[in-house]
């Protein structure tokens, strides 16, 4: 995933869409997984937000101390185990946006 600039954390926006009527399954899965992820070394933020007016769309905001922490998260047993369950209710793969440093002005 590449390295981060010294002192700059990694910010991710993950766009998730479930199959029609299955948004509640995304919420249930996240509710179980979030405490485990938030306890990971290097996790600074792991928050799921529903999209207003669209019950089957969500935005996951993540912040990690470094690319190494993010890579460890992605390879963790709990994330590997979450994949097959997510495939049951997701409309397609998650869209991952890795943000650059904030523009200041």
Short mmCIF file of C-alpha atoms in Angstrom, two decimals:
data_model
loop_
_atom_site.label_atom_id
_atom_site.label_comp_id
_atom_site.label_asym_id
_atom_site.label_seq_id
_atom_site.Cartn_x
_atom_site.Cartn_y
_atom_site.Cartn_z
CA UNK A 1 0.00 0.00 0.00
CA UNK A 2 3.01 2.26 0.14
CA UNK A 3 4.42 4.22 3.01
CA UNK A 4 3.05 7.24 4.74
CA UNK A 5 4.81 10.54 5.14
CA UNK A 6 6.40 10.83 8.58
CA UNK A 7 3.84 12.17 11.03
CA UNK A 8 0.93 11.84 8.57
CA UNK A 9 -1.69 9.22 9.26
CA UNK A 10 -3.54 7.28 6.57
CA UNK A 11 -7.14 8.28 5.94
CA UNK A 12 -9.47 5.96 4.06
CA UNK A 13 -13.01 6.40 2.84
CA UNK A 14 -14.69 3.10 2.01
CA UNK A 15 -17.95 3.17 0.05
CA UNK A 16 -20.22 0.20 0.72
CA UNK A 17 -23.50 -0.81 -0.92
CA UNK A 18 -25.62 -3.73 0.15
CA UNK A 19 -28.17 -5.63 -1.85
CA UNK A 20 -31.61 -4.03 -1.65
CA UNK A 21 -33.13 -4.39 1.80
CA UNK A 22 -29.99 -5.80 3.41
CA UNK A 23 -28.50 -2.65 4.92
CA UNK A 24 -29.31 -3.97 8.39
CA UNK A 25 -26.90 -6.87 7.76
CA UNK A 26 -24.07 -4.38 7.14
CA UNK A 27 -24.89 -2.64 10.42
CA UNK A 28 -25.00 -5.96 12.31
CA UNK A 29 -21.68 -7.13 10.87
CA UNK A 30 -20.01 -3.79 11.61
CA UNK A 31 -21.35 -3.77 15.18
CA UNK A 32 -19.67 -7.12 15.82
CA UNK A 33 -16.41 -6.29 14.04
CA UNK A 34 -15.80 -2.67 15.09
CA UNK A 35 -14.65 -3.29 18.68
CA UNK A 36 -12.07 -5.82 17.46
CA UNK A 37 -10.76 -3.48 14.76
CA UNK A 38 -10.68 -0.48 17.08
CA UNK A 39 -8.53 -2.51 19.48
CA UNK A 40 -5.92 -3.16 16.77
CA UNK A 41 -2.55 -1.47 17.18
CA UNK A 42 -2.46 1.55 14.89
CA UNK A 43 -6.23 2.00 14.48
CA UNK A 44 -7.16 5.62 15.14
CA UNK A 45 -10.65 5.63 13.63
CA UNK A 46 -13.10 3.05 12.35
CA UNK A 47 -16.59 4.53 11.93
CA UNK A 48 -19.51 3.47 9.76
CA UNK A 49 -21.99 6.11 8.59
CA UNK A 50 -25.25 5.40 6.77
CA UNK A 51 -25.99 7.57 3.75
CA UNK A 52 -29.11 9.61 4.53
CA UNK A 53 -32.11 8.52 2.53
CA UNK A 54 -30.30 5.45 1.15
CA UNK A 55 -30.67 2.56 3.62
CA UNK A 56 -28.40 0.25 1.61
CA UNK A 57 -25.41 2.62 1.26
CA UNK A 58 -22.71 3.33 3.82
CA UNK A 59 -19.45 5.20 4.21
CA UNK A 60 -16.72 3.72 6.40
CA UNK A 61 -14.13 6.21 7.65
CA UNK A 62 -10.81 4.74 8.71
CA UNK A 63 -7.62 6.29 10.04
CA UNK A 64 -4.41 4.34 10.61
CA UNK A 65 -1.06 5.30 12.10
CA UNK A 66 0.88 3.85 9.16
CA UNK A 67 0.71 1.71 6.04
CA UNK A 68 2.16 -1.18 8.06
CA UNK A 69 -0.72 -0.97 10.54
CA UNK A 70 -3.24 -0.90 7.70
CA UNK A 71 -1.59 -3.91 6.05
CA UNK A 72 -1.69 -5.84 9.33
CA UNK A 73 -5.37 -4.96 9.66
CA UNK A 74 -6.14 -6.18 6.14
CA UNK A 75 -4.32 -9.47 6.80
CA UNK A 76 -5.87 -10.05 10.23
CA UNK A 77 -7.89 -13.22 10.78
CA UNK A 78 -11.05 -11.29 11.69
CA UNK A 79 -10.95 -9.32 8.43
CA UNK A 80 -10.32 -12.46 6.36
CA UNK A 81 -13.26 -14.11 8.12
CA UNK A 82 -15.52 -11.09 7.51
CA UNK A 83 -15.17 -11.32 3.74
CA UNK A 84 -17.39 -14.35 3.08
CA UNK A 85 -20.15 -13.00 5.33
CA UNK A 86 -20.04 -9.60 3.61
CA UNK A 87 -20.38 -11.29 0.22
CA UNK A 88 -23.79 -12.57 1.35
CA UNK A 89 -25.25 -9.05 1.67
CA UNK A 90 -23.04 -6.69 -0.32
CA UNK A 91 -24.07 -5.62 -3.82
CA UNK A 92 -20.44 -5.65 -4.97
CA UNK A 93 -16.91 -4.97 -3.79
CA UNK A 94 -16.20 -2.03 -1.52
CA UNK A 95 -14.77 1.08 -3.18
CA UNK A 96 -11.67 2.20 -1.28
CA UNK A 97 -10.49 5.80 -1.50
CA UNK A 98 -7.13 6.53 0.09
CA UNK A 99 -6.95 10.24 0.86
CA UNK A 100 -3.89 12.39 0.52
CA UNK A 101 -2.85 14.93 3.13
CA UNK A 102 -5.44 17.60 3.86
CA UNK A 103 -5.14 20.79 1.89
CA UNK A 104 -4.55 23.68 4.24
CA UNK A 105 -5.34 27.22 3.51
#
